[in-house]
């Protein structure tokens, strides 16, 4: 009996021992699996982050191979490779790379990750043997970990602002927006965050998301709507190709298809933050951090020049008091750098990197301007001789406006004068505009012969500088009416460009007691003689398109009016900032200072600009807030890039100085078709204080960026960091290729404007890093 009991005990002990051994094996396996998971996650994280740093602009077979190979090589530094890397696929469908390593580890790398051009996925799997696996029905178990890395610029938003207000038009952004306070709209304005989609590879570099830290953002206002994917047609709305999320403690989203997820391709790969079943995702605060100050960067300081052109040898002093800077002998600002004695062959003055108080380009203003206007002559018969106050300057344009009682006979002009337009109507008379292009100089009068000889005429002569010397006339037109209180005269066609000289000559009833005449709004008077039924006006600030003037008279009258436009000279004149670092502290301009165009053109390549104290950046004057709107023919930073308008026929500015398009920061790549960024002559690649950093202001700066007026244009390549107020009026093809960070940002866009801010180029990554997004 006892022997039987002892046998049973042995069986029980054996079973318990087996259970204990199995439990120990399971515990060891669990520990091994957890350790392997941690190891794999570290490897996946490292490979994804390392390879993300090699991601550039666009996706090609070559770039995909480089990125996947980088991840594979990173793993090879940690594990012995047992296989070979195999890559297949396409940008549109995604490339896949596979390889194997010691320890039964296999890798799978996906790029682009789910259509995201800036992201790469690394998946690692290890097969672990299971002790006593035969007893448990399995000999091994797989441990898998993954990571998704995102490139530096993938974390940079196109616009970052504390306050954003839109006052007119459709303001288009190429990329995402981060705003702290609720976005405000007026004047039927719309703000549209577009995705950045590369059609050649069918991949995205930015999905066009909008986040607002404040609760309760109104996405579509009364009567507002979004035109999906278009640069025009939206009004009174905040629109996005991607997601729209508002609120840091009470989140709401824009309605898909109405204001958010307006592009189907983005909706397919971009997670909806307000999807059913998801918890609220609070919007984080908008960062107000700034890159390192350029004025403390050794590479930037090394570029500063003294008055003799030698090295300045020290950083700029915010409290420095500077002597005058001249250009061609004319005071244009203050600073420690050398004064350019003369312009280059294209008419541009080149400034050197240094410490400045301000630069005012008023004296270098390009475009057309009225040099002098003669007094109206008449009524006088047969020989009509309008005059100028002084002799004309060689190369300028002379214009004569003449009106006489009706006659079938065209006026006879002196040699070299060309008729621009004529119109004839009984009661209102015959009105003609004549011009003398590229005059030889020394002309103070011109005699026109009128037939019949007994009719009395009025005439005036004016002189204009900055007009094209060859074939200056662009558009003409005329209008008549036998009896009306008003008349509109328009050009027959559209002017080719903005800033043309538009001049009218008006004939109406003569000898009417008490007759009044009122010129059109925005038009400048050259002459007005209601008693004799003659007037003439001009404008220099009209955009490209049909030009027209509506004039009125009392009592109603007969009319004969002519209009002609003349093109500005190409090339123009202005200034160039040569490569290096520029610091502006406002010295010599109380309450303002900095850079002000006031009718000038400023070009730059490979520059970083810092403005301190109250110094600002303006297309107007150097006064605080940028002064009045730019109203001259030329108020522009940079010139039209070849990537926007092909060169030729588009001509780069300052060809004698090497040619300039983008107003550019230190960089190594520009939008396709443009050679603005061959690299930097002074800023090390990746230097956070200058690389792709165009404009910087410290938190203490109280100045403003003021790009205002219908003639203001800008083509900026690089990132802008401004803690205060920014005003951006977008005209024509004006754009900032890079990122824009402002405290208070006010925007508007003229009809036909394209992407105002945002690009895959010009992105300063000082405040971002390669991150793991999954």
XYZ file of C-alpha atoms in Angstrom:
774
model
C 0.000 0.000 0.000
C 2.818 2.348 0.945
C 4.699 1.445 -2.239
C 1.633 2.425 -4.284
C 1.416 5.760 -2.454
C 5.080 6.422 -3.024
C 4.559 5.828 -6.760
C 1.662 8.264 -6.864
C 3.771 10.903 -5.134
C 6.503 10.492 -7.715
C 3.989 11.000 -10.528
C 2.600 14.143 -8.887
C 6.091 15.524 -8.312
C 7.018 14.847 -11.936
C 3.920 16.674 -13.166
C 4.621 19.603 -10.855
C 8.236 19.717 -11.952
C 7.152 19.789 -15.578
C 4.727 22.607 -14.825
C 7.384 24.524 -12.913
C 9.895 24.099 -15.734
C 7.267 25.176 -18.293
C 6.379 28.225 -16.215
C 10.038 29.152 -15.887
C 10.484 28.751 -19.633
C 7.419 30.918 -20.255
C 8.718 33.579 -17.888
C 12.106 33.506 -19.602
C 10.425 33.679 -23.017
C 8.268 36.617 -21.960
C 11.317 38.445 -20.674
C 13.201 37.667 -23.848
C 10.327 38.891 -26.014
C 10.060 42.141 -24.045
C 13.807 42.709 -24.278
C 13.748 42.009 -28.013
C 10.826 44.400 -28.453
C 12.762 47.186 -26.780
C 15.848 46.425 -28.832
C 13.875 46.294 -32.073
C 12.057 49.553 -31.281
C 15.326 51.337 -30.666
C 16.700 50.007 -33.946
C 13.539 50.932 -35.876
C 13.486 54.409 -34.328
C 17.138 54.997 -35.147
C 16.847 53.751 -38.740
C 13.684 55.791 -39.419
C 15.144 58.989 -37.955
C 18.498 58.577 -39.667
C 17.010 57.915 -43.095
C 14.462 60.739 -42.725
C 17.352 63.191 -42.593
C 18.265 62.256 -46.181
C 14.810 63.089 -47.568
C 14.933 66.022 -49.972
C 12.451 67.722 -52.282
C 10.427 65.463 -54.543
C 10.369 61.716 -55.010
C 12.273 59.846 -57.710
C 13.602 56.326 -58.063
C 17.047 57.651 -57.173
C 15.968 59.559 -54.064
C 13.876 56.623 -52.849
C 16.864 54.311 -53.248
C 19.058 56.725 -51.275
C 16.584 56.953 -48.388
C 15.932 53.216 -48.164
C 19.643 52.422 -48.463
C 20.396 54.852 -45.631
C 18.004 53.000 -43.323
C 19.459 49.667 -44.373
C 23.022 50.854 -43.798
C 22.119 52.194 -40.385
C 20.864 48.742 -39.367
C 24.019 47.187 -40.794
C 26.023 49.182 -38.252
C 24.045 47.484 -35.486
C 23.542 43.968 -36.871
C 25.518 41.809 -39.283
C 23.850 41.743 -42.680
C 23.062 38.205 -43.854
C 21.184 39.040 -47.038
C 21.209 41.861 -49.568
C 19.000 44.888 -49.964
C 16.248 44.525 -52.531
C 14.218 47.605 -53.622
C 11.137 47.710 -55.810
C 8.061 49.820 -56.416
C 7.253 53.371 -57.501
C 6.758 56.773 -55.899
C 3.011 56.644 -56.498
C 2.544 53.156 -55.024
C 5.503 53.382 -52.657
C 8.944 51.765 -52.802
C 9.691 48.774 -50.584
C 13.128 47.693 -49.449
C 13.824 44.325 -47.770
C 16.905 42.758 -46.193
C 17.907 40.256 -43.498
C 20.351 40.415 -40.601
C 21.914 38.153 -38.004
C 19.724 37.020 -35.156
C 16.881 36.073 -37.501
C 16.010 39.738 -38.030
C 14.307 40.914 -41.230
C 13.561 44.460 -42.316
C 10.914 46.085 -44.510
C 11.253 49.751 -45.432
C 8.493 51.784 -47.081
C 9.082 55.111 -48.802
C 7.151 57.311 -49.397
C 4.985 56.281 -46.479
C 1.308 56.393 -47.475
C 1.961 59.094 -50.067
C 3.814 61.342 -47.613
C 6.943 62.523 -49.403
C 8.561 63.551 -46.099
C 8.037 60.239 -44.267
C 9.693 56.800 -44.235
C 8.545 53.639 -42.413
C 10.888 50.981 -40.995
C 9.489 47.589 -39.885
C 11.710 45.066 -38.095
C 10.835 41.469 -37.256
C 12.770 38.878 -35.204
C 11.859 35.191 -35.010
C 12.504 33.931 -31.443
C 12.807 30.164 -30.727
C 10.487 28.845 -28.015
C 11.930 26.423 -25.420
C 9.768 23.300 -25.090
C 8.108 24.536 -28.259
C 7.394 20.981 -29.385
C 5.228 20.478 -26.314
C 3.354 23.777 -26.991
C 2.749 23.240 -30.709
C 5.074 26.055 -31.958
C 8.844 26.258 -32.357
C 9.193 30.073 -32.506
C 7.377 33.397 -32.148
C 7.759 36.622 -34.124
C 8.428 39.992 -32.529
C 7.706 43.014 -34.760
C 8.294 46.710 -34.140
C 7.933 49.699 -36.479
C 8.684 53.421 -36.654
C 7.827 56.246 -39.059
C 10.367 59.056 -39.363
C 9.616 62.527 -40.726
C 12.126 64.838 -42.372
C 12.988 68.225 -40.823
C 10.975 70.423 -43.164
C 7.982 68.130 -42.780
C 7.519 69.610 -39.308
C 7.625 73.235 -40.544
C 4.302 74.944 -41.223
C 3.955 77.498 -44.016
C 2.403 80.129 -41.722
C 2.600 80.465 -37.970
C 0.882 83.452 -36.358
C -0.605 84.610 -33.096
C -3.307 86.590 -34.928
C -4.319 86.220 -38.575
C -6.774 88.551 -40.302
C -7.700 88.539 -43.981
C -9.142 91.734 -45.429
C -9.840 90.978 -49.071
C -9.508 88.503 -51.929
C -8.465 84.857 -51.625
C -5.188 84.437 -49.758
C -3.642 81.148 -50.855
C -1.141 79.248 -48.732
C 0.923 76.375 -50.055
C 0.964 74.231 -46.930
C -0.365 74.202 -43.387
C -1.252 77.001 -40.955
C -0.928 77.274 -37.179
C -2.762 80.198 -35.580
C -3.272 81.036 -31.932
C -6.321 83.335 -31.959
C -9.401 82.837 -34.104
C -8.838 83.720 -37.763
C -10.873 86.795 -38.736
C -12.243 87.560 -42.195
C -13.578 90.771 -43.722
C -14.315 92.059 -47.199
C -15.460 88.565 -48.290
C -11.871 87.393 -47.837
C -10.981 83.695 -47.859
C -7.887 81.938 -46.529
C -7.102 78.649 -48.285
C -4.498 76.116 -47.098
C -3.545 74.102 -50.186
C -1.734 70.790 -50.148
C 1.677 70.619 -51.778
C 1.295 67.826 -54.303
C 3.984 66.705 -56.726
C 2.155 65.454 -59.799
C 5.218 63.714 -61.253
C 5.439 61.341 -58.282
C 1.833 61.530 -56.998
C 3.127 62.306 -53.500
C 2.536 65.065 -50.959
C 5.051 67.171 -49.057
C 2.316 69.002 -47.092
C -1.345 68.108 -46.686
C -2.673 71.637 -46.166
C -4.002 71.432 -42.592
C -5.233 74.324 -40.423
C -5.041 74.345 -36.621
C -6.360 77.138 -34.387
C -5.519 77.131 -30.682
C -8.592 79.212 -29.771
C -11.893 77.417 -29.262
C -14.818 77.820 -31.631
C -13.235 78.910 -34.913
C -15.880 79.749 -37.524
C -14.765 78.034 -40.699
C -17.424 79.358 -43.112
C -19.081 82.734 -42.557
C -22.458 83.917 -43.757
C -22.792 83.437 -47.498
C -19.284 82.019 -47.640
C -18.019 78.979 -49.512
C -14.862 77.193 -50.610
C -13.947 76.413 -54.211
C -12.151 73.078 -53.856
C -8.545 73.121 -55.027
C -8.809 76.503 -56.769
C -6.809 79.700 -56.232
C -9.966 81.772 -56.677
C -13.687 81.449 -56.125
C -13.687 81.064 -52.324
C -15.136 83.781 -50.111
C -15.727 84.475 -46.418
C -14.285 81.140 -45.359
C -11.244 79.331 -44.026
C -10.642 76.487 -46.462
C -8.245 73.534 -46.386
C -7.323 70.635 -48.620
C -6.507 68.826 -45.374
C -7.999 68.881 -41.893
C -9.278 71.833 -39.874
C -9.049 71.648 -36.074
C -9.891 74.322 -33.506
C -9.684 74.386 -29.716
C -7.254 73.599 -26.938
C -9.911 72.372 -24.490
C -13.074 72.117 -26.600
C -12.174 70.855 -30.052
C -14.213 71.272 -33.219
C -13.445 70.557 -36.847
C -14.309 71.976 -40.235
C -16.923 70.058 -42.197
C -15.440 67.570 -44.633
C -16.218 68.575 -48.208
C -17.441 72.037 -47.210
C -14.324 73.684 -45.808
C -12.033 70.773 -44.865
C -10.702 67.772 -46.801
C -11.469 69.536 -50.076
C -9.043 67.308 -51.984
C -9.965 63.632 -52.258
C -6.345 62.481 -52.406
C -5.550 64.194 -49.107
C -8.705 62.890 -47.456
C -7.640 59.342 -48.326
C -4.338 59.547 -46.414
C -4.942 62.277 -43.813
C -6.575 61.226 -40.558
C -9.693 63.166 -39.552
C -9.054 64.489 -36.013
C -12.798 64.546 -35.333
C -13.674 61.151 -36.777
C -16.332 59.128 -34.985
C -14.974 57.103 -32.112
C -11.926 59.292 -31.632
C -11.222 61.177 -28.449
C -10.690 64.941 -28.612
C -7.260 66.046 -29.818
C -6.467 69.396 -28.203
C -4.572 71.935 -30.317
C -1.194 72.746 -28.738
C -0.125 76.375 -28.198
C 1.542 78.079 -31.149
C 5.253 78.388 -30.527
C 6.786 81.870 -30.429
C 10.357 80.585 -30.418
C 12.951 82.155 -32.703
C 16.057 80.741 -34.389
C 19.485 81.654 -33.005
C 20.195 85.361 -33.504
C 22.306 85.937 -36.636
C 24.175 88.801 -34.952
C 25.739 86.249 -32.598
C 26.724 83.795 -35.325
C 30.458 83.776 -36.181
C 29.833 83.072 -39.868
C 27.450 86.027 -40.133
C 29.692 88.411 -38.192
C 32.657 87.506 -40.410
C 30.874 88.988 -43.447
C 30.426 92.488 -41.949
C 32.414 95.212 -43.719
C 33.682 98.593 -42.561
C 33.669 101.849 -44.507
C 36.850 100.963 -46.330
C 35.537 97.548 -47.339
C 37.625 95.605 -44.821
C 36.392 93.265 -42.120
C 34.437 95.056 -39.376
C 35.643 92.500 -36.857
C 32.733 92.594 -34.413
C 28.982 92.145 -34.138
C 26.597 95.062 -34.702
C 25.606 97.252 -31.759
C 21.826 97.718 -31.364
C 22.530 101.166 -29.886
C 25.133 102.125 -32.508
C 24.988 105.600 -34.061
C 26.076 105.459 -37.664
C 27.318 107.972 -40.271
C 25.551 108.615 -43.575
C 25.637 106.105 -46.408
C 25.502 107.548 -49.924
C 24.849 106.083 -53.358
C 26.284 108.096 -56.204
C 26.768 110.995 -53.792
C 23.121 111.015 -52.598
C 22.403 110.180 -48.941
C 20.297 107.011 -48.828
C 20.765 105.905 -45.230
C 23.196 105.364 -42.388
C 25.679 102.607 -41.684
C 29.244 101.442 -41.174
C 29.700 99.854 -44.589
C 31.206 101.392 -47.708
C 29.102 103.774 -49.832
C 28.761 102.673 -53.478
C 30.222 105.477 -55.590
C 28.372 104.550 -58.762
C 25.817 102.163 -60.173
C 26.703 99.157 -62.312
C 25.994 99.078 -66.045
C 22.367 98.095 -65.361
C 21.839 101.053 -63.037
C 21.967 99.201 -59.694
C 23.963 100.270 -56.634
C 25.602 97.388 -54.736
C 25.757 97.520 -50.938
C 28.031 95.388 -48.774
C 27.084 93.402 -45.656
C 27.464 95.621 -42.593
C 25.672 97.360 -39.741
C 23.095 99.877 -40.956
C 20.534 102.226 -39.469
C 18.325 102.404 -42.535
C 18.347 102.305 -46.339
C 15.814 104.450 -48.222
C 15.666 103.749 -51.956
C 13.517 106.762 -52.886
C 16.304 108.294 -54.946
C 16.680 105.032 -56.869
C 13.018 104.683 -57.691
C 12.490 103.058 -61.025
C 9.413 103.319 -63.189
C 7.927 106.334 -64.922
C 7.818 109.786 -63.372
C 6.777 113.220 -64.559
C 9.920 115.287 -65.078
C 8.160 118.515 -66.006
C 4.839 119.816 -67.321
C 4.380 122.954 -69.386
C 1.658 125.519 -68.867
C -1.406 125.130 -71.079
C -1.272 127.363 -74.119
C -4.352 128.744 -75.882
C -6.740 129.499 -77.165
C -4.408 130.141 -80.098
C -4.919 129.605 -83.828
C -3.009 128.035 -86.736
C 0.422 127.583 -85.099
C 0.104 126.009 -81.652
C 3.357 125.887 -79.680
C 3.187 124.139 -76.291
C 6.299 124.633 -74.163
C 8.210 123.139 -71.242
C 9.595 125.099 -68.283
C 13.100 123.945 -69.227
C 14.952 122.019 -71.898
C 14.196 118.303 -72.102
C 16.619 115.599 -70.991
C 17.925 113.184 -73.608
C 16.158 109.820 -73.640
C 12.896 110.947 -72.054
C 9.407 110.851 -73.578
C 7.650 114.054 -74.649
C 3.859 114.084 -74.909
C 1.601 116.772 -76.395
C -2.169 116.852 -75.824
C -4.087 119.141 -78.210
C -7.759 120.008 -78.661
C -9.306 122.285 -81.285
C -12.805 122.890 -82.631
C -13.908 120.197 -85.041
C -11.889 119.849 -88.227
C -11.390 117.001 -90.666
C -7.704 117.814 -90.893
C -5.155 115.992 -88.752
C -2.725 118.264 -86.977
C 0.718 118.577 -88.530
C 3.578 117.866 -86.103
C 7.310 118.613 -86.133
C 9.736 115.929 -87.278
C 10.116 112.838 -85.060
C 6.752 113.362 -83.337
C 4.380 110.383 -83.627
C 0.616 110.477 -83.322
C -0.706 108.171 -80.609
C -4.459 108.777 -81.030
C -6.999 111.108 -82.636
C -10.760 111.578 -82.307
C -13.116 114.181 -83.801
C -16.702 115.196 -82.986
C -18.671 118.350 -83.712
C -19.081 120.661 -80.677
C -16.468 118.699 -78.691
C -13.854 119.193 -81.387
C -10.772 117.298 -82.539
C -8.560 115.814 -79.815
C -5.131 114.359 -80.515
C -2.226 112.909 -78.459
C 1.297 113.079 -79.926
C 4.587 111.791 -78.526
C 8.328 112.053 -79.136
C 10.121 108.862 -77.974
C 13.742 108.908 -76.795
C 14.083 112.612 -77.538
C 17.647 113.896 -78.122
C 17.424 116.468 -75.345
C 17.388 120.254 -75.375
C 13.774 120.527 -76.540
C 11.667 123.186 -74.798
C 8.848 123.664 -77.327
C 7.198 122.134 -80.388
C 5.006 123.847 -82.989
C 1.956 122.063 -84.408
C 0.183 123.414 -87.486
C -3.617 123.502 -87.412
C -5.912 123.879 -90.394
C -8.103 125.734 -90.995
C -5.975 128.553 -89.654
C -8.810 130.417 -87.952
C -9.779 127.918 -85.237
C -8.539 128.373 -81.676
C -6.836 125.484 -79.910
C -5.535 124.467 -76.479
C -2.380 122.392 -75.990
C 0.053 121.220 -73.343
C 3.434 119.455 -73.447
C 4.855 117.206 -70.707
C 8.099 115.291 -70.193
C 8.354 111.811 -68.662
C 11.389 109.861 -67.462
C 11.640 106.093 -67.079
C 9.722 105.353 -70.277
C 10.883 102.730 -72.772
C 13.053 104.389 -75.398
C 12.080 102.027 -78.239
C 8.426 101.465 -79.226
C 7.059 102.901 -75.974
C 3.399 103.136 -76.979
C 1.329 100.233 -75.744
C -2.444 100.822 -75.883
C -4.742 103.566 -77.191
C -8.433 104.293 -77.307
C -11.050 107.007 -77.825
C -14.629 107.829 -76.909
C -17.271 110.329 -78.083
C -20.767 111.333 -77.037
C -22.993 114.025 -78.537
C -24.565 114.972 -75.189
C -23.935 113.475 -71.766
C -23.036 114.444 -68.235
C -20.210 111.889 -68.196
C -17.947 109.915 -70.481
C -15.738 106.860 -70.024
C -12.715 106.532 -72.268
C -10.863 103.192 -72.296
C -7.958 101.548 -74.048
C -8.895 99.150 -76.829
C -6.686 96.452 -75.330
C -5.091 95.482 -72.042
C -1.850 97.097 -70.907
C 0.992 94.591 -70.881
C 2.202 95.536 -67.410
C 1.532 97.628 -64.362
C 3.075 101.058 -63.902
C 2.543 102.329 -67.445
C 2.025 106.028 -68.137
C -1.655 106.436 -68.957
C -2.536 109.873 -70.318
C -5.884 111.272 -71.503
C -6.818 114.338 -73.527
C -10.418 115.526 -73.215
C -12.444 117.804 -75.471
C -15.911 119.085 -74.549
C -18.242 122.074 -75.121
C -16.491 125.407 -75.456
C -17.606 128.809 -74.244
C -20.324 127.559 -71.890
C -20.613 129.989 -68.929
C -20.187 128.291 -65.551
C -19.324 124.914 -67.065
C -17.559 122.528 -64.620
C -15.354 119.531 -65.296
C -14.419 116.730 -62.861
C -11.668 114.225 -63.645
C -11.958 110.546 -62.765
C -11.163 109.319 -59.257
C -7.490 108.506 -58.778
C -6.454 110.522 -61.854
C -3.956 113.368 -61.634
C -4.614 116.665 -63.419
C -2.188 117.975 -66.015
C -4.454 120.697 -67.370
C -8.052 121.804 -66.909
C -9.718 124.624 -68.908
C -13.523 124.220 -68.714
C -14.116 127.600 -70.354
C -12.377 126.420 -73.509
C -13.461 122.763 -73.237
C -10.055 121.125 -72.685
C -8.499 118.934 -69.976
C -5.759 116.329 -69.623
C -5.003 113.758 -66.881
C -2.570 110.933 -66.152
C -1.975 107.876 -63.938
C 1.131 105.799 -63.167
C -0.302 103.272 -60.711
C -2.717 101.138 -62.710
C -2.249 97.358 -62.840
C -1.915 95.480 -66.097
C -5.235 95.391 -67.941
C -7.625 97.783 -69.656
C -7.184 101.396 -68.525
C -10.179 103.722 -68.361
C -11.214 107.082 -66.957
C -14.727 108.327 -66.271
C -15.028 112.124 -66.311
C -18.074 114.291 -65.665
C -19.247 117.770 -66.654
C -22.102 120.083 -65.781
C -24.156 120.924 -67.761
C -24.241 117.895 -70.086
C -21.871 118.288 -72.994
C -20.526 116.768 -76.178
C -17.307 114.791 -75.710
C -14.249 113.735 -77.722
C -11.617 112.030 -75.557
C -8.425 110.145 -76.382
C -6.296 107.857 -74.212
C -2.794 106.424 -74.716
C -0.464 104.324 -72.581
C 3.338 104.112 -72.623
C 5.518 101.300 -71.287
C 8.169 101.787 -68.620
C 11.800 101.117 -69.430
C 13.005 97.591 -68.738
C 15.743 96.894 -66.238
C 15.040 99.999 -64.220
C 17.318 101.005 -61.400
C 17.623 100.200 -57.747
C 19.923 98.527 -55.268
C 21.470 95.135 -54.585
C 22.472 93.610 -51.258
C 25.623 91.612 -51.971
C 25.986 88.227 -50.175
C 26.361 88.326 -46.407
C 24.684 89.438 -43.182
C 22.897 92.784 -42.784
C 21.836 94.313 -39.472
C 19.538 97.367 -39.225
C 18.992 99.257 -35.938
C 17.132 102.385 -37.119
C 20.019 104.791 -36.445
C 19.391 108.160 -38.093
C 15.651 107.638 -38.538
C 13.775 108.403 -35.334
C 10.894 106.022 -34.683
C 11.492 103.930 -37.788
C 14.320 102.962 -40.090
C 15.244 99.631 -41.594
C 14.652 98.979 -45.292
C 12.145 101.064 -47.255
C 11.689 100.965 -51.015
C 9.422 103.991 -51.527
C 9.419 103.412 -55.276
C 12.703 101.538 -55.555
C 13.687 97.971 -56.402
C 15.848 95.956 -54.022
C 17.566 92.750 -55.132
C 19.463 90.238 -53.017
C 20.922 86.753 -53.123
C 22.582 84.756 -50.344
C 21.674 87.246 -47.573
C 20.330 87.135 -44.032
C 18.788 90.345 -42.672
C 18.251 91.179 -38.990
C 16.242 94.222 -37.904
C 16.286 95.423 -34.293
C 14.732 98.185 -32.163
C 11.998 99.854 -34.243
C 13.498 99.075 -37.674
C 11.118 97.575 -40.210
C 10.860 96.319 -43.781
C 8.551 98.314 -46.062
C 7.603 98.870 -49.672
C 6.654 102.397 -48.559
C 8.646 104.793 -46.400
C 10.911 104.252 -43.406
C 8.306 105.707 -41.034
C 6.922 103.520 -38.262
C 4.471 101.034 -39.723
C 5.896 101.417 -43.215
C 4.280 104.770 -43.942
C 1.903 105.187 -46.868
C 1.151 102.448 -49.365
C 3.528 102.047 -52.264
C 2.012 104.045 -55.131
C 4.969 104.252 -57.515
C 5.435 102.133 -60.603
C 8.130 99.990 -58.975
C 8.106 98.906 -55.335
C 9.501 95.413 -55.281
C 11.758 93.005 -53.458
C 13.397 90.776 -56.071
C 12.188 90.372 -59.639
C 9.989 87.816 -61.357
C 11.705 84.401 -60.993
C 12.359 82.202 -63.991
C 10.428 79.433 -62.232
C 7.305 81.625 -62.458
C 7.914 83.199 -65.870
C 10.366 81.390 -68.159
C 13.648 83.139 -68.917
C 13.684 84.132 -71.738
C 11.451 85.934 -72.592
C 11.380 87.064 -68.946
C 14.609 88.964 -68.300
C 16.429 88.809 -64.974
C 17.087 92.118 -63.214
C 20.563 93.682 -63.091
C 22.089 91.518 -65.791
C 25.305 93.532 -65.491
C 25.566 92.489 -61.850
C 25.086 88.809 -62.625
C 21.282 88.673 -62.806
C 18.805 88.439 -59.929
C 15.336 86.971 -59.517
C 14.407 85.717 -56.031
C 15.248 87.944 -53.050
C 16.980 84.981 -51.471
C 18.482 83.683 -48.243
C 21.542 81.397 -48.187
C 20.309 78.201 -49.819
C 21.297 75.415 -52.181
C 18.092 74.800 -54.121
C 15.326 76.881 -55.661
C 12.075 76.095 -57.475
C 12.591 74.335 -60.791
C 13.761 76.599 -63.583
C 15.615 79.061 -61.386
C 19.319 79.171 -60.526
C 19.064 81.565 -57.576
C 20.539 79.144 -55.024
C 23.909 77.782 -56.137
C 24.923 77.537 -52.462
C 26.221 80.105 -50.023
C 29.549 81.897 -50.106
C 29.516 82.407 -46.329
C 26.784 80.501 -44.445
C 27.653 76.856 -43.636
C 25.055 74.374 -44.825
C 22.530 73.792 -42.062
C 23.672 76.749 -39.906
C 20.501 77.472 -37.934
C 21.256 81.210 -37.721
C 21.475 81.804 -41.481
C 20.702 78.779 -43.661
C 17.385 79.497 -45.434
C 16.911 82.356 -42.927
C 16.003 85.506 -44.865
C 14.541 87.967 -42.345
C 14.880 87.888 -38.562
C 13.779 90.204 -35.765
C 14.281 89.604 -32.036
C 11.316 89.581 -29.661
C 12.131 93.158 -28.606
C 11.657 94.602 -32.106
C 8.688 96.985 -32.397
C 8.932 97.655 -36.139
C 6.699 96.208 -38.827
C 6.857 94.368 -42.102
C 4.639 96.434 -44.412
C 4.190 95.229 -47.993
C 1.282 97.424 -49.005
C -0.278 99.018 -52.095
C -1.441 97.825 -55.502
C 2.048 98.298 -57.006
C 3.944 96.435 -54.258
C 5.454 93.153 -55.397
C 7.810 90.658 -53.795
C 9.463 87.359 -54.584
C 11.089 86.169 -51.354
C 12.956 82.860 -50.996
C 13.642 81.891 -47.402
C 11.992 81.960 -44.006
C 10.809 85.060 -42.166
C 10.613 85.325 -38.371
C 8.926 88.507 -37.157
C 7.492 88.776 -33.617
C 5.409 91.887 -34.327
C 3.043 93.093 -37.040
C 3.232 91.942 -40.663
C 1.089 93.222 -43.545
C 1.225 91.305 -46.812
C -0.613 92.614 -49.882
C -0.263 90.009 -52.616
C -0.268 91.343 -56.168
C 0.222 89.320 -59.348
C 2.769 86.540 -58.952
C 4.183 87.838 -55.649
C 5.050 85.040 -53.251
C 7.137 83.976 -50.280
C 8.742 80.613 -51.029
C 9.550 79.457 -47.520
C 7.798 79.917 -44.193
C 6.346 82.983 -42.467
C 6.105 83.457 -38.696
C 4.474 86.669 -37.448
C 2.897 87.912 -34.246
C 0.041 89.768 -35.958
C -0.438 88.969 -39.634
C -2.807 90.945 -41.877
C -3.189 89.656 -45.432
C -5.065 90.442 -48.617
C -4.797 89.321 -52.210
C -5.561 90.989 -55.522
C -7.572 89.204 -58.191
C -5.542 86.534 -59.939
C -3.013 86.088 -57.135
C -1.520 82.616 -56.773
C 0.189 80.967 -53.810
C 1.175 83.780 -51.434
C 3.219 81.798 -48.908
C 4.603 78.275 -48.862
C 6.976 76.083 -50.839
C 9.186 73.021 -50.572
C 12.127 75.433 -50.807
C 13.476 78.157 -48.539
C 12.463 76.393 -45.308
C 14.594 77.239 -42.289
C 14.576 74.237 -39.939
C 16.148 75.867 -36.878
C 13.072 75.182 -34.730
C 12.216 71.666 -35.920
C 13.877 68.279 -35.960
C 13.508 64.926 -37.607
C 10.766 63.263 -35.556
C 9.007 59.965 -35.157
C 5.374 60.470 -36.110
C 4.375 56.849 -35.487
